[in-house]
CSV table of C-alpha atoms in Angstrom, one decimal:
chain,number,residue,atom,x,y,z
A,172,MET,CA,-20.1,27.2,17.4
A,173,ASN,CA,-16.9,29.0,18.2
A,174,SER,CA,-16.6,27.0,21.6
A,175,ALA,CA,-17.3,23.6,20.2
A,176,PRO,CA,-14.1,21.6,20.1
A,177,LEU,CA,-13.3,20.2,16.7
A,178,LYS,CA,-11.0,17.2,16.1
A,179,LEU,CA,-8.7,18.7,13.9
A,180,PRO,CA,-5.0,18.8,13.2
A,181,GLU,CA,-2.9,21.7,14.9
A,182,MET,CA,-2.4,24.5,12.6
A,183,ARG,CA,0.7,26.2,11.5
A,184,TRP,CA,1.8,28.6,9.1
A,185,LEU,CA,4.8,30.2,7.5
A,186,ARG,CA,4.1,33.7,6.7
A,187,PRO,CA,2.0,35.3,5.3
A,188,SER,CA,-1.2,34.0,6.9
A,189,ARG,CA,-3.9,34.0,4.3
A,190,LEU,CA,-6.5,31.0,4.3
A,191,THR,CA,-5.4,30.6,8.1
A,192,LEU,CA,-6.1,34.6,8.9
A,193,GLY,CA,-7.9,34.5,12.2
A,194,LEU,CA,-7.1,31.2,13.3
A,195,ASP,CA,-4.6,32.0,15.7
A,196,ARG,CA,-7.6,33.8,17.7
A,197,HIS,CA,-10.7,31.9,16.9
A,198,GLN,CA,-11.3,28.2,16.7
A,199,ARG,CA,-13.7,28.7,14.0
A,200,LEU,CA,-14.6,32.1,12.1
A,201,ASP,CA,-18.4,32.5,12.1
A,202,VAL,CA,-19.6,35.1,10.0
A,203,ALA,CA,-19.0,38.2,12.5
A,204,ALA,CA,-15.4,36.9,13.0
A,205,HIS,CA,-14.9,36.3,9.2
A,206,THR,CA,-16.3,39.7,8.5
A,207,ARG,CA,-13.6,41.4,10.9
A,208,ALA,CA,-10.8,39.4,9.4
A,209,HIS,CA,-11.4,39.7,5.8
A,210,PRO,CA,-12.7,42.7,3.9
A,211,PRO,CA,-15.8,43.0,1.7
A,212,LEU,CA,-15.8,40.7,-1.2
A,213,PRO,CA,-15.8,43.0,-4.3
A,214,ARG,CA,-18.4,42.3,-7.0
A,215,THR,CA,-17.6,41.1,-10.3
A,216,ASP,CA,-18.9,40.1,-13.6
A,217,ARG,CA,-18.2,36.9,-15.7
A,218,ALA,CA,-15.5,38.4,-17.7
A,219,GLY,CA,-13.8,40.0,-14.8
A,220,LEU,CA,-13.7,36.8,-12.7
A,221,LEU,CA,-12.4,34.7,-15.5
A,222,ALA,CA,-9.8,37.1,-16.1
A,223,LEU,CA,-8.6,37.0,-12.3
A,224,ALA,CA,-8.5,33.5,-12.4
A,225,GLU,CA,-6.3,33.6,-15.5
A,226,ALA,CA,-4.1,36.5,-14.1
A,227,VAL,CA,-3.3,34.6,-11.0
A,228,GLY,CA,-2.8,31.1,-12.9
A,229,LEU,CA,-5.6,29.8,-10.3
A,230,SER,CA,-5.5,25.9,-10.6
A,231,GLY,CA,-7.1,23.1,-8.8
A,232,ARG,CA,-6.0,22.2,-5.3
A,233,GLY,CA,-7.4,18.8,-5.1
A,234,GLY,CA,-4.9,16.7,-6.8
A,235,ALA,CA,-5.1,17.1,-10.7
A,236,GLY,CA,-4.2,21.0,-10.7
A,237,PHE,CA,-6.6,21.7,-13.6
A,238,PRO,CA,-6.8,25.3,-14.5
A,239,PHE,CA,-9.7,26.9,-12.9
A,240,ALA,CA,-10.5,29.1,-15.8
A,241,ARG,CA,-10.6,26.6,-18.4
A,242,LYS,CA,-12.9,24.3,-16.7
A,243,ALA,CA,-15.2,27.6,-15.9
A,244,ARG,CA,-14.9,28.5,-19.7
A,245,ALA,CA,-16.2,25.0,-20.6
A,246,ALA,CA,-19.4,24.8,-18.1
A,247,LEU,CA,-20.2,28.4,-19.3
A,248,ALA,CA,-20.0,27.4,-23.0
A,249,THR,CA,-22.5,24.4,-22.3
A,250,ALA,CA,-24.6,26.8,-20.4
A,251,ASP,CA,-24.6,29.2,-23.5
A,252,ARG,CA,-25.3,26.6,-25.8
A,253,THR,CA,-28.3,25.1,-23.9
A,254,GLY,CA,-29.5,27.8,-22.2
A,255,THR,CA,-29.4,26.2,-18.9
A,256,ALA,CA,-27.8,27.8,-15.6
A,257,PRO,CA,-24.7,26.2,-14.5
A,258,VAL,CA,-24.4,24.6,-10.9
A,259,ILE,CA,-21.6,25.4,-8.7
A,260,VAL,CA,-20.0,22.4,-6.7
A,261,VAL,CA,-17.7,22.3,-3.8
A,262,ASN,CA,-15.9,19.3,-3.4
A,263,GLY,CA,-15.1,18.6,0.2
A,264,ALA,CA,-15.4,14.9,0.2
A,265,GLU,CA,-11.6,14.4,1.1
A,266,GLY,CA,-11.3,10.6,1.3
A,267,GLU,CA,-7.4,10.6,1.5
A,268,PRO,CA,-6.2,9.6,5.0
A,269,ALA,CA,-3.0,11.4,5.0
A,270,SER,CA,-4.8,14.9,4.4
A,271,ALA,CA,-7.0,17.0,6.4
A,272,LYS,CA,-6.6,20.4,4.8
A,273,ASP,CA,-10.3,20.7,3.2
A,274,LYS,CA,-11.7,19.2,6.3
A,275,MET,CA,-9.9,22.2,8.2
A,276,LEU,CA,-11.2,24.9,5.9
A,277,LEU,CA,-14.9,23.6,6.1
A,278,ALA,CA,-14.9,23.3,9.7
A,279,ARG,CA,-12.6,26.2,10.9
A,280,VAL,CA,-13.2,28.9,7.9
A,281,PRO,CA,-16.6,27.9,5.9
A,282,HIS,CA,-17.4,31.5,4.9
A,283,LEU,CA,-13.9,31.8,2.9
A,284,VAL,CA,-15.0,28.8,0.9
A,285,LEU,CA,-18.4,30.0,0.6
A,286,ASP,CA,-17.2,33.3,-0.6
A,287,GLY,CA,-15.7,31.7,-3.4
A,288,ALA,CA,-18.4,29.7,-4.5
A,289,SER,CA,-20.8,32.8,-4.1
A,290,LEU,CA,-18.5,34.9,-6.1
A,291,ALA,CA,-18.5,32.5,-9.1
A,292,ALA,CA,-22.4,31.7,-8.6
A,293,ALA,CA,-23.0,35.5,-9.1
A,294,ALA,CA,-20.9,36.1,-11.8
A,295,PHE,CA,-21.8,33.1,-13.7
A,296,GLY,CA,-25.7,33.3,-13.1
A,297,ALA,CA,-25.6,29.6,-11.2
A,298,SER,CA,-29.0,28.0,-10.3
A,299,GLU,CA,-27.5,26.3,-7.2
A,300,ILE,CA,-24.3,25.7,-5.1
A,301,VAL,CA,-23.9,22.1,-3.7
A,302,ILE,CA,-21.2,21.4,-1.1
A,303,GLY,CA,-20.1,17.6,-0.8
A,304,VAL,CA,-18.7,16.8,2.7
A,305,ALA,CA,-17.5,13.3,4.0
A,306,SER,CA,-20.1,11.9,6.3
A,307,GLY,CA,-19.2,12.3,9.9
A,308,SER,CA,-16.7,15.0,9.4
A,309,PRO,CA,-16.8,18.4,11.1
A,310,GLY,CA,-18.2,20.0,7.8
A,311,GLU,CA,-21.5,18.1,8.2
A,312,THR,CA,-22.1,20.5,11.0
A,313,SER,CA,-20.3,23.7,10.2
A,314,VAL,CA,-21.3,24.2,6.6
A,315,PRO,CA,-25.0,24.0,7.3
A,316,ALA,CA,-24.4,26.6,10.1
A,317,ALA,CA,-22.3,28.8,8.0
A,318,LEU,CA,-25.2,28.7,5.2
A,319,ALA,CA,-27.6,29.9,7.8
A,320,GLU,CA,-25.6,32.8,8.8
A,321,ARG,CA,-25.5,34.4,5.4
A,322,ALA,CA,-27.4,35.4,2.3
A,323,LEU,CA,-26.1,33.9,-0.8
A,324,PRO,CA,-27.0,34.6,-4.7
A,325,CYS,CA,-28.8,31.2,-5.3
A,326,PRO,CA,-30.0,28.4,-3.2
A,327,ALA,CA,-27.3,26.2,-1.6
A,328,ARG,CA,-27.3,22.9,0.3
A,329,THR,CA,-24.8,20.2,1.7
A,330,VAL,CA,-25.0,16.5,0.3
A,331,SER,CA,-23.1,14.2,2.8
A,332,LEU,CA,-20.9,11.2,1.1
A,333,PRO,CA,-19.4,8.1,2.4
A,334,GLU,CA,-16.0,8.6,3.9
A,335,ARG,CA,-14.1,6.5,1.2
A,336,PHE,CA,-11.1,7.4,-0.9
A,337,VAL,CA,-13.1,7.1,-4.3
A,338,SER,CA,-15.8,9.7,-3.0
A,339,GLY,CA,-13.8,12.7,-3.8
A,340,GLU,CA,-13.4,11.5,-7.5
A,341,SER,CA,-15.4,14.3,-9.4
A,342,GLY,CA,-17.6,11.7,-11.4
A,343,ALA,CA,-18.4,9.8,-8.0
A,344,LEU,CA,-19.2,12.9,-6.2
A,345,ILE,CA,-21.7,14.2,-8.8
A,346,ARG,CA,-23.2,10.6,-8.9
A,347,GLY,CA,-23.8,10.7,-5.2
A,348,ILE,CA,-25.1,14.4,-5.7
A,349,ASN,CA,-27.6,13.2,-8.0
A,350,GLY,CA,-28.8,10.1,-5.8
A,351,LEU,CA,-26.7,7.5,-7.4
A,352,PRO,CA,-24.2,5.1,-5.8
A,353,VAL,CA,-21.0,6.9,-5.1
A,354,THR,CA,-18.8,5.5,-7.8
A,355,PRO,CA,-16.9,6.9,-10.7
A,356,ALA,CA,-19.3,7.0,-13.8
A,357,PRO,CA,-19.0,3.7,-16.0
A,358,LEU,CA,-17.9,6.0,-18.9
A,359,LYS,CA,-15.9,9.0,-18.5
A,360,ALA,CA,-17.9,12.4,-19.0
A,361,ARG,CA,-17.1,15.9,-18.1
A,362,ALA,CA,-19.1,17.6,-15.6
A,363,ALA,CA,-19.0,20.7,-17.7
A,364,ASP,CA,-21.3,19.0,-20.4
A,365,GLY,CA,-24.0,18.8,-18.4
A,366,ALA,CA,-26.2,16.1,-19.8
A,367,ALA,CA,-23.6,13.8,-19.9
A,368,GLY,CA,-22.1,14.1,-16.4
A,369,GLY,CA,-23.1,17.3,-14.6
A,370,VAL,CA,-25.7,18.0,-11.3
A,371,ARG,CA,-29.2,17.2,-12.5
A,372,ARG,CA,-28.0,17.2,-16.1
A,373,ARG,CA,-26.8,20.6,-15.9
A,374,PRO,CA,-23.7,22.3,-16.8
A,375,THR,CA,-21.6,21.8,-13.6
A,376,LEU,CA,-18.3,23.5,-12.1
A,377,LEU,CA,-16.4,21.6,-9.8
A,378,SER,CA,-13.8,22.6,-7.7
A,379,ASN,CA,-12.2,21.2,-4.6
A,380,VAL,CA,-12.5,23.1,-1.3
A,381,GLU,CA,-9.2,25.0,-1.1
A,382,THR,CA,-9.5,26.0,-4.8
A,383,TRP,CA,-12.8,28.3,-4.2
A,384,ALA,CA,-11.0,29.6,-1.2
A,385,GLN,CA,-8.4,30.6,-3.1
A,386,LEU,CA,-10.8,32.4,-5.6
A,387,ALA,CA,-12.0,34.5,-2.7
A,388,LEU,CA,-8.6,35.5,-1.7
A,389,ALA,CA,-7.5,36.4,-5.0
A,390,ALA,CA,-10.7,38.5,-5.7
A,391,ARG,CA,-9.8,40.4,-2.4
A,392,LEU,CA,-6.4,41.0,-2.9
A,393,GLY,CA,-6.1,41.6,-6.6
A,394,PRO,CA,-3.5,40.0,-8.9
A,395,GLU,CA,-0.6,42.1,-8.2
A,396,ALA,CA,-0.8,41.6,-4.4
A,397,TYR,CA,-2.0,37.9,-4.9
A,398,ALA,CA,1.0,37.2,-6.7
A,399,SER,CA,3.5,38.9,-4.2
A,400,VAL,CA,4.1,35.5,-2.6
A,401,GLY,CA,4.8,32.1,-4.3
A,402,THR,CA,6.4,31.7,-7.8
A,403,ALA,CA,5.9,33.7,-11.1
A,404,ALA,CA,4.4,30.6,-12.5
A,405,GLU,CA,2.3,29.5,-9.5
A,406,PRO,CA,1.6,32.6,-7.1
A,407,GLY,CA,0.0,32.4,-3.6
A,408,THR,CA,0.2,30.0,-0.9
A,409,THR,CA,-1.1,26.3,-0.4
A,410,LEU,CA,-2.2,24.1,2.2
A,411,LEU,CA,0.0,21.2,3.3
A,412,THR,CA,-0.9,18.4,5.8
A,413,VAL,CA,2.3,17.3,7.4
A,414,ASN,CA,1.8,13.7,9.1
A,415,ARG,CA,3.7,12.9,12.1
A,416,PRO,CA,4.7,9.7,13.8
A,417,GLY,CA,2.6,8.9,17.0
A,418,THR,CA,1.1,12.3,17.1
A,419,ASP,CA,-1.6,14.2,15.1
A,420,ALA,CA,-0.8,15.9,11.9
A,421,LEU,CA,-0.3,19.6,11.4
A,422,VAL,CA,-2.1,21.6,8.7
A,423,VAL,CA,0.5,24.1,7.4
A,424,GLU,CA,0.0,27.2,5.1
A,425,VAL,CA,3.1,27.9,2.9
A,426,PRO,CA,4.1,30.1,0.0
A,427,ILE,CA,4.0,28.1,-3.0
A,428,GLY,CA,7.7,27.3,-4.2
A,429,THR,CA,8.8,27.0,-0.2
A,430,ARG,CA,11.6,24.1,0.1
A,431,LEU,CA,10.4,21.1,1.7
A,432,GLY,CA,13.6,20.7,4.1
A,433,PRO,CA,12.6,24.0,6.1
A,434,VAL,CA,8.8,22.6,6.3
A,435,LEU,CA,9.8,19.5,7.9
A,436,ASP,CA,12.2,21.3,10.1
A,437,ALA,CA,9.3,23.6,11.5
A,438,CYS,CA,7.1,20.4,12.0
A,439,GLY,CA,10.1,18.7,14.1
A,440,LEU,CA,10.4,16.0,11.2
A,441,ARG,CA,13.7,14.6,9.5
A,442,PRO,CA,13.4,13.1,5.7
A,443,GLY,CA,14.3,9.6,7.2
A,444,VAL,CA,14.1,7.0,4.7
A,445,GLY,CA,12.1,8.6,2.0
A,446,VAL,CA,9.2,11.5,1.9
A,447,LEU,CA,5.7,11.0,0.6
A,448,VAL,CA,4.3,14.0,-1.2
A,449,GLY,CA,0.9,14.3,-2.6
A,450,GLY,CA,-0.7,11.7,-0.8
A,451,TYR,CA,-1.5,8.0,-1.8
A,452,HIS,CA,-1.7,9.0,-5.3
A,453,GLY,CA,1.5,11.3,-5.0
A,454,ALA,CA,5.0,10.2,-5.3
A,455,TRP,CA,8.1,9.1,-3.2
A,456,LEU,CA,11.2,11.2,-3.1
A,457,ARG,CA,14.8,10.4,-1.7
A,458,PRO,CA,15.9,12.1,1.2
A,459,SER,CA,18.5,13.8,-0.7
A,460,ASP,CA,15.9,15.3,-3.2
A,461,ALA,CA,13.4,16.1,-0.6
A,462,ILE,CA,15.3,18.6,1.5
A,463,ASP,CA,15.6,21.2,-1.3
A,464,ALA,CA,12.4,20.1,-3.1
A,465,PRO,CA,10.3,23.3,-4.1
A,466,LEU,CA,6.7,22.6,-3.0
A,467,SER,CA,5.3,24.0,-6.4
A,468,ARG,CA,3.6,21.6,-9.3
A,469,ALA,CA,6.5,22.6,-11.7
A,470,GLY,CA,9.2,22.1,-9.1
A,471,LEU,CA,8.1,18.6,-7.9
A,472,SER,CA,7.2,17.4,-11.4
A,473,ALA,CA,10.8,17.8,-12.5
A,474,LEU,CA,11.7,15.4,-9.5
A,475,GLY,CA,9.2,13.0,-10.6
A,476,GLY,CA,6.8,13.8,-8.0
A,477,THR,CA,3.7,15.8,-7.6
A,478,LEU,CA,1.9,18.1,-5.2
A,479,GLY,CA,-1.3,16.5,-5.5
A,480,ALA,CA,-3.4,16.8,-2.2
A,481,GLY,CA,-0.5,18.5,-0.6
A,482,ALA,CA,-0.4,15.4,1.9
A,483,ILE,CA,3.3,14.8,3.4
A,484,VAL,CA,4.6,12.1,5.2
A,485,ALA,CA,8.3,11.5,6.2
A,486,LEU,CA,9.0,7.8,7.0
A,487,PRO,CA,11.4,7.4,9.8
A,488,ASP,CA,14.7,5.1,9.6
A,489,ASP,CA,13.3,2.3,12.0
A,490,THR,CA,10.2,1.3,10.2
A,491,CYS,CA,10.1,-1.0,6.9
A,492,PRO,CA,9.4,1.1,3.9
A,493,LEU,CA,8.0,-2.0,2.0
A,494,GLY,CA,5.9,-3.2,4.7
A,495,GLU,CA,4.5,0.5,5.3
A,496,THR,CA,3.8,0.7,1.4
A,497,ALA,CA,2.2,-2.8,1.3
A,498,ARG,CA,-0.4,-1.9,4.0
A,499,VAL,CA,-1.4,1.0,2.0
A,500,ALA,CA,-1.4,-0.8,-1.4
A,501,ALA,CA,-3.9,-3.3,0.2
A,502,TRP,CA,-6.2,-0.7,1.3
A,503,LEU,CA,-6.2,1.2,-1.9
A,504,ALA,CA,-6.9,-1.9,-4.0
A,505,ALA,CA,-9.9,-2.6,-1.7
A,506,GLU,CA,-11.0,0.9,-1.9
A,507,SER,CA,-11.5,0.9,-5.7
A,508,THR,CA,-15.0,0.2,-7.0
A,509,GLY,CA,-13.9,-2.4,-9.5
A,510,GLN,CA,-15.3,-1.2,-12.5
A,511,CYS,CA,-12.6,-1.8,-14.9
A,512,GLY,CA,-9.6,-4.0,-15.7
A,513,PRO,CA,-6.8,-2.1,-13.6
A,514,CYS,CA,-8.9,-2.0,-10.5
A,515,LYS,CA,-10.5,-5.5,-10.8
A,516,ARG,CA,-7.2,-7.4,-11.6
A,517,GLY,CA,-4.1,-5.0,-11.6
A,518,LEU,CA,-4.1,-3.2,-8.2
A,519,PRO,CA,-5.2,-6.4,-6.4
A,520,ALA,CA,-2.4,-8.3,-7.9
A,521,ALA,CA,0.2,-5.3,-7.1
A,522,ALA,CA,-0.7,-5.3,-3.7
A,523,GLU,CA,-0.4,-8.9,-3.1
A,524,ALA,CA,2.9,-8.8,-4.8
A,525,LEU,CA,4.1,-6.0,-2.3
A,526,ALA,CA,2.6,-8.1,0.6
A,527,MET,CA,4.7,-10.9,-0.5
A,528,LEU,CA,7.8,-8.8,-1.1
A,529,ALA,CA,7.3,-7.0,2.3
A,530,ALA,CA,7.4,-10.7,4.1
A,531,GLY,CA,10.4,-11.8,2.3
A,532,ALA,CA,8.3,-14.3,0.4
A,533,ALA,CA,8.7,-13.0,-3.4
A,534,GLU,CA,10.7,-14.4,-6.2
A,535,PRO,CA,12.0,-11.6,-8.6
A,536,ALA,CA,9.5,-12.7,-11.2
A,537,VAL,CA,6.6,-11.6,-8.7
A,538,LEU,CA,8.1,-8.2,-8.5
A,539,GLU,CA,8.6,-7.9,-12.2
A,540,ASP,CA,4.7,-8.9,-12.5
A,541,ALA,CA,3.9,-6.2,-10.3
A,542,ARG,CA,5.6,-3.5,-12.2
A,543,CYS,CA,4.1,-4.9,-15.4
A,544,ALA,CA,0.6,-4.6,-13.7
A,545,LEU,CA,1.1,-1.3,-12.6
A,546,GLY,CA,2.6,-0.1,-15.7
A,547,ALA,CA,-0.7,-1.4,-17.6
A,548,ALA,CA,-2.8,0.1,-15.0
A,549,GLN,CA,-1.7,4.0,-16.0
A,550,ALA,CA,-4.2,5.8,-18.1
A,551,GLY,CA,-6.2,2.5,-18.6
A,552,GLY,CA,-8.7,3.2,-15.9
A,553,ALA,CA,-12.3,4.3,-15.6
A,554,CYS,CA,-10.9,7.2,-13.3
A,555,SER,CA,-7.5,8.4,-12.0
A,556,HIS,CA,-7.3,5.8,-9.1
A,557,PRO,CA,-5.3,3.3,-11.1
A,558,ASP,CA,-2.8,6.0,-12.3
A,559,GLY,CA,-2.5,7.4,-8.9
A,560,VAL,CA,-1.9,4.2,-7.2
A,561,ALA,CA,0.6,3.2,-9.8
A,562,ARG,CA,2.9,6.3,-9.2
A,563,PHE,CA,2.9,5.7,-5.5
A,564,LEU,CA,3.8,2.1,-5.7
A,565,LEU,CA,6.5,2.5,-8.6
A,566,THR,CA,8.1,5.4,-6.9
A,567,ALA,CA,8.2,3.6,-3.6
A,568,LEU,CA,10.1,0.4,-5.5
A,569,ASP,CA,12.6,3.1,-7.1
A,570,VAL,CA,13.2,5.0,-3.9
A,571,PHE,CA,13.2,2.1,-1.8
A,572,SER,CA,15.5,-0.1,-4.1
A,573,GLU,CA,18.0,-1.1,-1.3
A,574,ASP,CA,15.3,-2.4,0.9
A,575,VAL,CA,13.9,-4.3,-2.3
A,576,ASP,CA,16.9,-6.2,-2.7
A,577,ALA,CA,17.2,-6.9,0.8
A,578,HIS,CA,13.7,-8.4,0.9
A,579,LEU,CA,14.4,-10.4,-2.3
A,580,SER,CA,17.6,-11.9,-1.1
A,581,SER,CA,16.5,-12.6,2.5
A,582,PRO,CA,13.6,-12.9,4.8
A,583,GLY,CA,13.4,-8.9,4.9
A,584,CYS,CA,15.3,-5.6,6.1
A,585,GLY,CA,14.7,-6.8,9.9
A,586,ARG,CA,12.6,-3.6,10.7
A,587,PRO,CA,9.1,-3.8,12.1
A,588,VAL,CA,6.2,-2.1,10.4
A,589,HIS,CA,5.2,0.6,12.8
A,590,GLY,CA,2.1,1.8,10.6
A,591,VAL,CA,3.4,5.4,10.1
A,592,LEU,CA,1.4,5.9,6.9
A,593,PRO,CA,-1.9,6.8,8.2
A,594,LEU,CA,-5.0,4.5,7.2
A,595,PRO,CA,-8.5,4.7,8.7
A,596,PRO,CA,-9.6,1.9,11.1
A,597,SER,CA,-10.5,-1.3,9.1
A,598,LYS,CA,-14.2,-1.9,8.5
A,599,GLY,CA,-14.0,-4.3,5.6
A,600,ALA,CA,-14.1,-8.0,5.2
A,601,ARG,CA,-10.9,-10.3,4.9
A,602,LEU,CA,-10.7,-13.7,3.2
A,603,GLU,CA,-8.9,-16.0,5.2
A,604,VAL,CA,-7.2,-19.5,4.3
A,605,ASP,CA,-6.9,-22.2,7.1
A,606,TRP,CA,-3.5,-23.9,6.0
A,607,SER,CA,-4.4,-26.9,8.5
A,608,ARG,CA,-7.3,-27.6,6.2
A,609,CYS,CA,-6.1,-26.4,2.8
A,610,ALA,CA,-5.5,-29.5,0.2
A,611,GLY,CA,-4.6,-27.0,-2.6
A,612,HIS,CA,-7.5,-27.9,-4.9
A,613,GLY,CA,-7.1,-24.5,-6.5
A,614,LEU,CA,-11.0,-24.0,-6.7
A,615,CYS,CA,-10.9,-20.9,-4.9
A,616,ALA,CA,-8.7,-19.4,-7.6
A,617,VAL,CA,-11.5,-20.2,-10.2
A,618,LEU,CA,-14.3,-18.8,-8.2
A,619,ALA,CA,-12.6,-15.5,-6.9
A,620,PRO,CA,-9.8,-14.7,-9.3
A,621,ASP,CA,-9.8,-11.1,-8.4
A,622,LEU,CA,-9.0,-12.1,-4.7
A,623,ILE,CA,-6.9,-15.4,-4.9
A,624,ARG,CA,-4.0,-16.4,-6.8
A,625,LEU,CA,-2.3,-19.7,-6.6
A,626,GLY,CA,1.6,-19.9,-5.8
A,627,PRO,CA,4.0,-22.0,-7.8
A,628,HIS,CA,2.8,-25.1,-5.9
A,629,GLY,CA,-0.8,-24.7,-6.2
A,630,TYR,CA,-1.7,-23.1,-2.9
A,631,PRO,CA,-3.0,-19.7,-2.3
A,632,ALA,CA,-0.3,-17.3,-2.4
A,633,SER,CA,-1.4,-15.4,0.5
A,634,ALA,CA,-3.1,-16.5,3.7
A,635,THR,CA,-5.3,-13.1,4.2
A,636,VAL,CA,-6.8,-11.1,1.5
A,637,PRO,CA,-8.7,-7.8,2.0
A,638,VAL,CA,-12.3,-8.0,0.5
A,639,ALA,CA,-13.7,-4.7,-1.2
A,640,PRO,CA,-17.5,-4.5,-1.3
A,641,TRP,CA,-17.4,-5.5,-5.1
A,642,GLN,CA,-15.5,-8.6,-4.3
A,643,GLU,CA,-17.8,-10.0,-1.6
A,644,HIS,CA,-19.9,-12.4,-4.1
A,645,GLY,CA,-16.9,-13.8,-5.3
A,646,ALA,CA,-15.5,-14.4,-1.7
A,647,LEU,CA,-18.7,-16.2,-0.8
A,648,ARG,CA,-18.7,-18.6,-3.6
A,649,ALA,CA,-15.1,-19.4,-2.7
A,650,VAL,CA,-16.0,-19.9,1.1
A,651,ASN,CA,-19.3,-21.8,0.2
A,652,GLN,CA,-17.9,-24.2,-2.3
A,653,CYS,CA,-14.2,-24.9,-1.0
A,654,PRO,CA,-14.1,-28.9,-0.7
A,655,ALA,CA,-11.6,-28.5,2.1
A,656,LEU,CA,-13.8,-25.8,4.1
A,657,ALA,CA,-10.5,-24.1,4.2
A,658,VAL,CA,-11.6,-20.6,3.3
A,659,ARG,CA,-13.4,-18.2,5.7
A,660,LEU,CA,-14.6,-14.8,5.4
A,661,ARG,CA,-14.2,-12.6,8.2
A,662,ARG,CA,-16.1,-9.3,8.8
A,663,ARG,CA,-15.0,-6.3,11.0
A,664,ALA,CA,-17.5,-3.8,12.5
């Protein structure tokens, strides 16, 4: 396994090296290499592990940043009340195209992740450990190999999930583990509550890959040594995925609180016209703010940003920022499951408005409608997807306000769209309008209101529209019933 090539980003670290320890000598740490790199894992009981997590302020590293100890206490309270052993879940279903840190951990240091999960399973009396991985990712082979190399305090298994943005949402992940469609639960339910939203109706403690690895590090180092780097409020290190135009991304380990400017310098990047921090549920920063931005949740929050999944993209000067944002907006709208109003109407409407703006074909009223749709999407969805997309798009409109003005007053900014913001290869369908046939009947907008909006003259406002799986029924109705045969559905393999 050590000699097998893994298609993963290059590693880099700003000392100290903790999560990445040993990766300068090994492509992957099997159990023997892991044991040489890390001392034996100390044993601890339930109270000791909770105290440790609280002492180091361990929070989730997957986006939300929820305190680990509080989440664990909730699951244990349900376990105590019901007499049911909890389930430990490792969330490795990383569907964020700009992030690769969790895939890297599962592929290259799987035993560090399993250490954290095993520590909790033993201390909390868990009945099972479940590791969710993205289908086709290196973790699909690396994690089962690691499980076969070691003893664990309870049974463990790996579950492969579709590589979609929504697969990493906690409710969608648990539904997938339970054999249900990998979509957020129609009604919000906490995994810790067991019967309402847990694995096999059991109280469930779910955290992402890096969180479990950090728990193992904290147990080995102890609170004082663990807090020797980072900030007083947020000790330790964290992993970032730094995306670079035209070449592979870098996964970088840095002490929390490190300034963003030196990280960009170390990766050979400049802030350009703006820097995205936190991935596609994150926020844009102006270049002047980005250079000195501290990479901590508190530091970025003060700037209106978020650390999120730790994904960073610096947008070069020679690409159109609105065109880049519009590409991702369309993808994010199509990645939703269409279970609630914000995802069914708000995100597609905002994506269409961004596309019109990027093309220099939008009126100011269209932009205001998009802002209203995004504002309404916040805190109104079945999951956090609408909130994250709204933050990504609203901060883009703010940071790139000069470009917005240029696109409203003229055909555009004159810069091409280079596709700097990473997206997976398109596999979905697109609805296309043949303008040589379209007679402006408007029936398509009645049959597929989630997809097609009419412009001021009664014709579809956009010639091509991405179609999410949940929208295909409406798209086919529009195609089959168009009187002028002007609407087509094109599928990509």
